[in-house]
Amino acid sequence: MILYGIPTCDTCRKAKKALEAAGHQVTLRDVRAEPLSGDEIAEFVAQFGERIVNRASTTWRGLSEAERAASVPDLLAAHPTLMKRPVIRGAQLTLGWDKAAQAAQGL
């Protein structure tokens, strides 16, 4: 199971802890240290669309209007922390850590 996020994200830490407590072996993929590939970005955008961009983040607020106008794949390639977190590749590919994502991962 791969959890895409950043180690300083509280939600990512909660998700990793809960998944490990449920017996899953979880690898945290730090998207800052190891950015997403073009194929991974394309897959996430195809699965989640515009929802993959966290427009409430400090990274988003720091972007100019011109930068915000870029395509979703270009935004994620240039600013990996704009990705809404976590994305979990487990039983299914899920976004976030709400009840639906938890249920999809077997919790």
mmCIF file of N, CA and C in Angstrom:
data_model
loop_
_atom_site.group_PDB
_atom_site.id
_atom_site.type_symbol
_atom_site.label_atom_id
_atom_site.label_comp_id
_atom_site.label_asym_id
_atom_site.label_seq_id
_atom_site.Cartn_x
_atom_site.Cartn_y
_atom_site.Cartn_z
ATOM 1 N N MET A 1 0.858 -1.159 0.000
ATOM 2 C CA MET A 1 0.000 0.000 0.000
ATOM 3 C C MET A 1 0.910 1.230 0.000
ATOM 4 N N ILE A 2 0.601 2.187 -0.879
ATOM 5 C CA ILE A 2 1.390 3.420 -0.960
ATOM 6 C C ILE A 2 0.510 4.596 -0.573
ATOM 7 N N LEU A 3 1.010 5.422 0.330
ATOM 8 C CA LEU A 3 0.329 6.639 0.741
ATOM 9 C C LEU A 3 1.140 7.800 0.181
ATOM 10 N N TYR A 4 0.568 8.525 -0.771
ATOM 11 C CA TYR A 4 1.229 9.677 -1.377
ATOM 12 C C TYR A 4 0.879 10.904 -0.555
ATOM 13 N N GLY A 5 1.876 11.609 -0.080
ATOM 14 C CA GLY A 5 1.648 12.797 0.729
ATOM 15 C C GLY A 5 2.958 13.402 1.159
ATOM 16 N N ILE A 6 2.953 14.057 2.318
ATOM 17 C CA ILE A 6 4.171 14.595 2.895
ATOM 18 C C ILE A 6 4.209 14.229 4.379
ATOM 19 N N PRO A 7 5.395 13.992 4.919
ATOM 20 C CA PRO A 7 5.485 13.516 6.301
ATOM 21 C C PRO A 7 5.000 14.515 7.349
ATOM 22 N N THR A 8 4.943 15.795 7.013
ATOM 23 C CA THR A 8 4.498 16.800 7.981
ATOM 24 C C THR A 8 2.989 17.018 7.966
ATOM 25 N N CYS A 9 2.275 16.331 7.091
ATOM 26 C CA CYS A 9 0.819 16.485 6.973
ATOM 27 C C CYS A 9 0.128 15.660 8.060
ATOM 28 N N ASP A 10 -0.640 16.324 8.918
ATOM 29 C CA ASP A 10 -1.348 15.625 9.997
ATOM 30 C C ASP A 10 -2.289 14.546 9.466
ATOM 31 N N THR A 11 -2.998 14.845 8.390
ATOM 32 C CA THR A 11 -3.941 13.885 7.826
ATOM 33 C C THR A 11 -3.205 12.656 7.297
ATOM 34 N N CYS A 12 -2.061 12.867 6.671
ATOM 35 C CA CYS A 12 -1.265 11.740 6.174
ATOM 36 C C CYS A 12 -0.790 10.874 7.330
ATOM 37 N N ARG A 13 -0.355 11.505 8.406
ATOM 38 C CA ARG A 13 0.115 10.743 9.571
ATOM 39 C C ARG A 13 -1.025 9.940 10.188
ATOM 40 N N LYS A 14 -2.208 10.554 10.304
ATOM 41 C CA LYS A 14 -3.371 9.844 10.857
ATOM 42 C C LYS A 14 -3.735 8.640 9.991
ATOM 43 N N ALA A 15 -3.757 8.856 8.676
ATOM 44 C CA ALA A 15 -4.108 7.782 7.749
ATOM 45 C C ALA A 15 -3.102 6.643 7.839
ATOM 46 N N LYS A 16 -1.823 6.968 7.840
ATOM 47 C CA LYS A 16 -0.773 5.936 7.913
ATOM 48 C C LYS A 16 -0.901 5.141 9.208
ATOM 49 N N LYS A 17 -1.106 5.832 10.312
ATOM 50 C CA LYS A 17 -1.224 5.165 11.608
ATOM 51 C C LYS A 17 -2.433 4.227 11.631
ATOM 52 N N ALA A 18 -3.575 4.692 11.126
ATOM 53 C CA ALA A 18 -4.793 3.868 11.124
ATOM 54 C C ALA A 18 -4.642 2.664 10.204
ATOM 55 N N LEU A 19 -4.048 2.861 9.052
ATOM 56 C CA LEU A 19 -3.861 1.749 8.112
ATOM 57 C C LEU A 19 -2.903 0.706 8.685
ATOM 58 N N GLU A 20 -1.826 1.158 9.316
ATOM 59 C CA GLU A 20 -0.882 0.217 9.926
ATOM 60 C C GLU A 20 -1.524 -0.518 11.100
ATOM 61 N N ALA A 21 -2.333 0.188 11.888
ATOM 62 C CA ALA A 21 -3.031 -0.452 13.009
ATOM 63 C C ALA A 21 -3.992 -1.529 12.514
ATOM 64 N N ALA A 22 -4.498 -1.367 11.285
ATOM 65 C CA ALA A 22 -5.413 -2.353 10.700
ATOM 66 C C ALA A 22 -4.651 -3.493 10.022
ATOM 67 N N GLY A 23 -3.319 -3.484 10.128
ATOM 68 C CA GLY A 23 -2.525 -4.575 9.592
ATOM 69 C C GLY A 23 -1.959 -4.371 8.204
ATOM 70 N N HIS A 24 -2.113 -3.180 7.636
ATOM 71 C CA HIS A 24 -1.580 -2.916 6.300
ATOM 72 C C HIS A 24 -0.122 -2.485 6.401
ATOM 73 N N GLN A 25 0.654 -2.878 5.412
ATOM 74 C CA GLN A 25 2.022 -2.402 5.315
ATOM 75 C C GLN A 25 1.977 -1.166 4.423
ATOM 76 N N VAL A 26 2.318 -0.008 4.997
ATOM 77 C CA VAL A 26 2.146 1.269 4.308
ATOM 78 C C VAL A 26 3.504 1.906 4.047
ATOM 79 N N THR A 27 3.718 2.324 2.812
ATOM 80 C CA THR A 27 4.903 3.090 2.444
ATOM 81 C C THR A 27 4.463 4.517 2.184
ATOM 82 N N LEU A 28 5.048 5.473 2.912
ATOM 83 C CA LEU A 28 4.750 6.893 2.677
ATOM 84 C C LEU A 28 5.647 7.388 1.563
ATOM 85 N N ARG A 29 5.052 7.845 0.506
ATOM 86 C CA ARG A 29 5.788 8.426 -0.622
ATOM 87 C C ARG A 29 5.716 9.937 -0.474
ATOM 88 N N ASP A 30 6.838 10.540 -0.084
ATOM 89 C CA ASP A 30 6.927 11.989 0.103
ATOM 90 C C ASP A 30 6.993 12.635 -1.276
ATOM 91 N N VAL A 31 5.915 13.306 -1.670
ATOM 92 C CA VAL A 31 5.842 13.867 -3.022
ATOM 93 C C VAL A 31 6.742 15.092 -3.200
ATOM 94 N N ARG A 32 7.258 15.633 -2.097
ATOM 95 C CA ARG A 32 8.250 16.710 -2.222
ATOM 96 C C ARG A 32 9.617 16.121 -2.545
ATOM 97 N N ALA A 33 10.006 15.073 -1.827
ATOM 98 C CA ALA A 33 11.317 14.450 -2.007
ATOM 99 C C ALA A 33 11.372 13.611 -3.286
ATOM 100 N N GLU A 34 10.245 12.998 -3.625
ATOM 101 C CA GLU A 34 10.158 12.142 -4.817
ATOM 102 C C GLU A 34 8.896 12.528 -5.583
ATOM 103 N N PRO A 35 8.977 13.597 -6.403
ATOM 104 C CA PRO A 35 7.786 14.095 -7.107
ATOM 105 C C PRO A 35 7.114 13.026 -7.961
ATOM 106 N N LEU A 36 5.833 13.236 -8.184
ATOM 107 C CA LEU A 36 5.052 12.321 -9.013
ATOM 108 C C LEU A 36 5.573 12.333 -10.445
ATOM 109 N N SER A 37 5.528 11.170 -11.080
ATOM 110 C CA SER A 37 5.901 11.079 -12.494
ATOM 111 C C SER A 37 4.748 11.621 -13.342
ATOM 112 N N GLY A 38 5.020 11.865 -14.593
ATOM 113 C CA GLY A 38 3.967 12.310 -15.499
ATOM 114 C C GLY A 38 2.825 11.312 -15.586
ATOM 115 N N ASP A 39 3.163 10.025 -15.575
ATOM 116 C CA ASP A 39 2.136 8.976 -15.626
ATOM 117 C C ASP A 39 1.286 8.972 -14.362
ATOM 118 N N GLU A 40 1.925 9.152 -13.199
ATOM 119 C CA GLU A 40 1.175 9.185 -11.940
ATOM 120 C C GLU A 40 0.248 10.393 -11.897
ATOM 121 N N ILE A 41 0.753 11.544 -12.328
ATOM 122 C CA ILE A 41 -0.085 12.749 -12.369
ATOM 123 C C ILE A 41 -1.279 12.508 -13.284
ATOM 124 N N ALA A 42 -1.037 11.949 -14.459
ATOM 125 C CA ALA A 42 -2.123 11.680 -15.415
ATOM 126 C C ALA A 42 -3.155 10.724 -14.814
ATOM 127 N N GLU A 43 -2.684 9.699 -14.111
ATOM 128 C CA GLU A 43 -3.596 8.744 -13.484
ATOM 129 C C GLU A 43 -4.446 9.415 -12.406
ATOM 130 N N PHE A 44 -3.824 10.224 -11.563
ATOM 131 C CA PHE A 44 -4.546 10.901 -10.483
ATOM 132 C C PHE A 44 -5.553 11.899 -11.035
ATOM 133 N N VAL A 45 -5.168 12.636 -12.070
ATOM 134 C CA VAL A 45 -6.089 13.604 -12.678
ATOM 135 C C VAL A 45 -7.252 12.870 -13.340
ATOM 136 N N ALA A 46 -6.966 11.753 -14.000
ATOM 137 C CA ALA A 46 -8.036 10.968 -14.631
ATOM 138 C C ALA A 46 -9.004 10.431 -13.577
ATOM 139 N N GLN A 47 -8.484 10.013 -12.433
ATOM 140 C CA GLN A 47 -9.314 9.438 -11.372
ATOM 141 C C GLN A 47 -10.093 10.502 -10.597
ATOM 142 N N PHE A 48 -9.428 11.622 -10.272
ATOM 143 C CA PHE A 48 -10.027 12.595 -9.350
ATOM 144 C C PHE A 48 -10.356 13.951 -9.972
ATOM 145 N N GLY A 49 -9.885 14.208 -11.175
ATOM 146 C CA GLY A 49 -10.160 15.491 -11.827
ATOM 147 C C GLY A 49 -9.608 16.666 -11.046
ATOM 148 N N GLU A 50 -10.335 17.753 -11.046
ATOM 149 C CA GLU A 50 -9.916 18.988 -10.378
ATOM 150 C C GLU A 50 -9.792 18.828 -8.867
ATOM 151 N N ARG A 51 -10.464 17.816 -8.295
ATOM 152 C CA ARG A 51 -10.418 17.620 -6.838
ATOM 153 C C ARG A 51 -9.015 17.321 -6.323
ATOM 154 N N ILE A 52 -8.113 16.896 -7.217
ATOM 155 C CA ILE A 52 -6.751 16.565 -6.799
ATOM 156 C C ILE A 52 -5.977 17.812 -6.362
ATOM 157 N N VAL A 53 -6.419 18.990 -6.777
ATOM 158 C CA VAL A 53 -5.740 20.238 -6.399
ATOM 159 C C VAL A 53 -6.363 20.789 -5.123
ATOM 160 N N ASN A 54 -5.525 21.002 -4.122
ATOM 161 C CA ASN A 54 -5.978 21.550 -2.844
ATOM 162 C C ASN A 54 -5.955 23.077 -2.916
ATOM 163 N N ARG A 55 -7.110 23.647 -3.206
ATOM 164 C CA ARG A 55 -7.199 25.098 -3.356
ATOM 165 C C ARG A 55 -7.294 25.842 -2.020
ATOM 166 N N ALA A 56 -7.246 25.105 -0.913
ATOM 167 C CA ALA A 56 -7.254 25.722 0.412
ATOM 168 C C ALA A 56 -5.843 25.763 1.007
ATOM 169 N N SER A 57 -4.852 25.274 0.267
ATOM 170 C CA SER A 57 -3.496 25.169 0.809
ATOM 171 C C SER A 57 -2.754 26.495 0.777
ATOM 172 N N THR A 58 -1.730 26.575 1.604
ATOM 173 C CA THR A 58 -0.882 27.777 1.592
ATOM 174 C C THR A 58 -0.122 27.873 0.274
ATOM 175 N N THR A 59 0.196 26.743 -0.326
ATOM 176 C CA THR A 59 0.870 26.768 -1.627
ATOM 177 C C THR A 59 -0.023 27.445 -2.663
ATOM 178 N N TRP A 60 -1.301 27.066 -2.690
ATOM 179 C CA TRP A 60 -2.255 27.664 -3.646
ATOM 180 C C TRP A 60 -2.375 29.165 -3.412
ATOM 181 N N ARG A 61 -2.506 29.556 -2.156
ATOM 182 C CA ARG A 61 -2.663 30.978 -1.848
ATOM 183 C C ARG A 61 -1.436 31.789 -2.249
ATOM 184 N N GLY A 62 -0.274 31.134 -2.314
ATOM 185 C CA GLY A 62 0.953 31.823 -2.698
ATOM 186 C C GLY A 62 1.166 31.941 -4.192
ATOM 187 N N LEU A 63 0.314 31.304 -4.986
ATOM 188 C CA LEU A 63 0.459 31.362 -6.440
ATOM 189 C C LEU A 63 -0.160 32.626 -7.013
ATOM 190 N N SER A 64 0.428 33.114 -8.089
ATOM 191 C CA SER A 64 -0.151 34.254 -8.803
ATOM 192 C C SER A 64 -1.348 33.758 -9.618
ATOM 193 N N GLU A 65 -2.146 34.691 -10.098
ATOM 194 C CA GLU A 65 -3.295 34.319 -10.938
ATOM 195 C C GLU A 65 -2.824 33.596 -12.192
ATOM 196 N N ALA A 66 -1.714 34.030 -12.753
ATOM 197 C CA ALA A 66 -1.185 33.391 -13.965
ATOM 198 C C ALA A 66 -0.786 31.938 -13.661
ATOM 199 N N GLU A 67 -0.152 31.706 -12.508
ATOM 200 C CA GLU A 67 0.236 30.344 -12.138
ATOM 201 C C GLU A 67 -0.996 29.481 -11.894
ATOM 202 N N ARG A 68 -2.014 30.044 -11.268
ATOM 203 C CA ARG A 68 -3.242 29.295 -10.989
ATOM 204 C C ARG A 68 -3.972 28.886 -12.252
ATOM 205 N N ALA A 69 -3.739 29.604 -13.337
ATOM 206 C CA ALA A 69 -4.431 29.328 -14.603
ATOM 207 C C ALA A 69 -3.835 28.133 -15.343
ATOM 208 N N ALA A 70 -2.712 27.609 -14.880
ATOM 209 C CA ALA A 70 -2.078 26.467 -15.543
ATOM 210 C C ALA A 70 -2.971 25.229 -15.449
ATOM 211 N N SER A 71 -2.700 24.266 -16.302
ATOM 212 C CA SER A 71 -3.462 23.018 -16.268
ATOM 213 C C SER A 71 -3.148 22.265 -14.981
ATOM 214 N N VAL A 72 -4.061 21.390 -14.577
ATOM 215 C CA VAL A 72 -3.865 20.611 -13.351
ATOM 216 C C VAL A 72 -2.568 19.800 -13.406
ATOM 217 N N PRO A 73 -2.282 19.083 -14.502
ATOM 218 C CA PRO A 73 -1.014 18.339 -14.535
ATOM 219 C C PRO A 73 0.213 19.252 -14.385
ATOM 220 N N ASP A 74 0.178 20.418 -15.018
ATOM 221 C CA ASP A 74 1.308 21.344 -14.908
ATOM 222 C C ASP A 74 1.442 21.886 -13.492
ATOM 223 N N LEU A 75 0.308 22.171 -12.851
ATOM 224 C CA LEU A 75 0.340 22.645 -11.465
ATOM 225 C C LEU A 75 0.975 21.607 -10.541
ATOM 226 N N LEU A 76 0.555 20.352 -10.671
ATOM 227 C CA LEU A 76 1.079 19.291 -9.803
ATOM 228 C C LEU A 76 2.551 19.007 -10.079
ATOM 229 N N ALA A 77 2.966 19.131 -11.331
ATOM 230 C CA ALA A 77 4.375 18.908 -11.667
ATOM 231 C C ALA A 77 5.243 20.019 -11.075
ATOM 232 N N ALA A 78 4.764 21.259 -11.134
ATOM 233 C CA ALA A 78 5.545 22.390 -10.637
ATOM 234 C C ALA A 78 5.466 22.552 -9.123
ATOM 235 N N HIS A 79 4.326 22.168 -8.537
ATOM 236 C CA HIS A 79 4.085 22.369 -7.102
ATOM 237 C C HIS A 79 3.482 21.092 -6.504
ATOM 238 N N PRO A 80 4.322 20.091 -6.179
ATOM 239 C CA PRO A 80 3.797 18.804 -5.694
ATOM 240 C C PRO A 80 2.913 18.924 -4.450
ATOM 241 N N THR A 81 3.143 19.926 -3.601
ATOM 242 C CA THR A 81 2.342 20.042 -2.380
ATOM 243 C C THR A 81 0.949 20.603 -2.643
ATOM 244 N N LEU A 82 0.640 20.931 -3.890
ATOM 245 C CA LEU A 82 -0.730 21.337 -4.234
ATOM 246 C C LEU A 82 -1.681 20.148 -4.268
ATOM 247 N N MET A 83 -1.111 18.943 -4.299
ATOM 248 C CA MET A 83 -1.949 17.748 -4.344
ATOM 249 C C MET A 83 -2.722 17.610 -3.035
ATOM 250 N N LYS A 84 -4.031 17.400 -3.154
ATOM 251 C CA LYS A 84 -4.818 17.103 -1.957
ATOM 252 C C LYS A 84 -4.312 15.784 -1.398
ATOM 253 N N ARG A 85 -4.205 15.722 -0.076
ATOM 254 C CA ARG A 85 -3.587 14.553 0.555
ATOM 255 C C ARG A 85 -4.533 13.900 1.534
ATOM 256 N N PRO A 86 -4.281 12.619 1.757
ATOM 257 C CA PRO A 86 -3.394 11.722 1.016
ATOM 258 C C PRO A 86 -4.097 11.092 -0.179
ATOM 259 N N VAL A 87 -3.295 10.658 -1.128
ATOM 260 C CA VAL A 87 -3.768 9.738 -2.159
ATOM 261 C C VAL A 87 -3.239 8.383 -1.725
ATOM 262 N N ILE A 88 -4.118 7.404 -1.646
ATOM 263 C CA ILE A 88 -3.728 6.082 -1.172
ATOM 264 C C ILE A 88 -3.982 5.052 -2.271
ATOM 265 N N ARG A 89 -2.916 4.311 -2.578
ATOM 266 C CA ARG A 89 -3.028 3.207 -3.529
ATOM 267 C C ARG A 89 -3.063 1.931 -2.695
ATOM 268 N N GLY A 90 -4.255 1.424 -2.526
ATOM 269 C CA GLY A 90 -4.445 0.208 -1.746
ATOM 270 C C GLY A 90 -5.483 -0.649 -2.436
ATOM 271 N N ALA A 91 -6.547 -0.990 -1.699
ATOM 272 C CA ALA A 91 -7.642 -1.756 -2.284
ATOM 273 C C ALA A 91 -8.205 -1.004 -3.498
ATOM 274 N N GLN A 92 -8.210 0.319 -3.384
ATOM 275 C CA GLN A 92 -8.624 1.206 -4.481
ATOM 276 C C GLN A 92 -7.724 2.430 -4.415
ATOM 277 N N LEU A 93 -7.775 3.260 -5.441
ATOM 278 C CA LEU A 93 -7.077 4.540 -5.419
ATOM 279 C C LEU A 93 -8.040 5.547 -4.797
ATOM 280 N N THR A 94 -7.662 6.115 -3.639
ATOM 281 C CA THR A 94 -8.560 7.031 -2.942
ATOM 282 C C THR A 94 -7.873 8.366 -2.698
ATOM 283 N N LEU A 95 -8.701 9.382 -2.493
ATOM 284 C CA LEU A 95 -8.233 10.743 -2.242
ATOM 285 C C LEU A 95 -8.795 11.222 -0.915
ATOM 286 N N GLY A 96 -7.916 11.745 -0.054
ATOM 287 C CA GLY A 96 -8.354 12.269 1.234
ATOM 288 C C GLY A 96 -8.456 11.165 2.266
ATOM 289 N N TRP A 97 -8.953 11.533 3.448
ATOM 290 C CA TRP A 97 -9.071 10.572 4.538
ATOM 291 C C TRP A 97 -10.422 10.727 5.228
ATOM 292 N N ASP A 98 -11.477 10.722 4.426
ATOM 293 C CA ASP A 98 -12.820 10.801 4.986
ATOM 294 C C ASP A 98 -13.354 9.379 5.181
ATOM 295 N N LYS A 99 -14.583 9.268 5.633
ATOM 296 C CA LYS A 99 -15.181 7.948 5.908
ATOM 297 C C LYS A 99 -15.226 7.079 4.640
ATOM 298 N N ALA A 100 -15.514 7.699 3.497
ATOM 299 C CA ALA A 100 -15.590 6.941 2.247
ATOM 300 C C ALA A 100 -14.221 6.369 1.877
ATOM 301 N N ALA A 101 -13.152 7.156 2.022
ATOM 302 C CA ALA A 101 -11.805 6.680 1.723
ATOM 303 C C ALA A 101 -11.405 5.577 2.680
ATOM 304 N N GLN A 102 -11.756 5.734 3.946
ATOM 305 C CA GLN A 102 -11.428 4.717 4.941
ATOM 306 C C GLN A 102 -12.148 3.409 4.603
ATOM 307 N N ALA A 103 -13.412 3.487 4.242
ATOM 308 C CA ALA A 103 -14.176 2.294 3.895
ATOM 309 C C ALA A 103 -13.603 1.627 2.636
ATOM 310 N N ALA A 104 -13.194 2.433 1.669
ATOM 311 C CA ALA A 104 -12.633 1.878 0.441
ATOM 312 C C ALA A 104 -11.314 1.156 0.696
ATOM 313 N N GLN A 105 -10.629 1.536 1.760
ATOM 314 C CA GLN A 105 -9.356 0.881 2.114
ATOM 315 C C GLN A 105 -9.564 -0.242 3.125
ATOM 316 N N GLY A 106 -10.802 -0.580 3.403
ATOM 317 C CA GLY A 106 -11.099 -1.714 4.267
ATOM 318 C C GLY A 106 -11.099 -1.423 5.749
ATOM 319 N N LEU A 107 -11.284 -0.171 6.125
ATOM 320 C CA LEU A 107 -11.342 0.182 7.559
ATOM 321 C C LEU A 107 -12.769 0.405 8.005
#
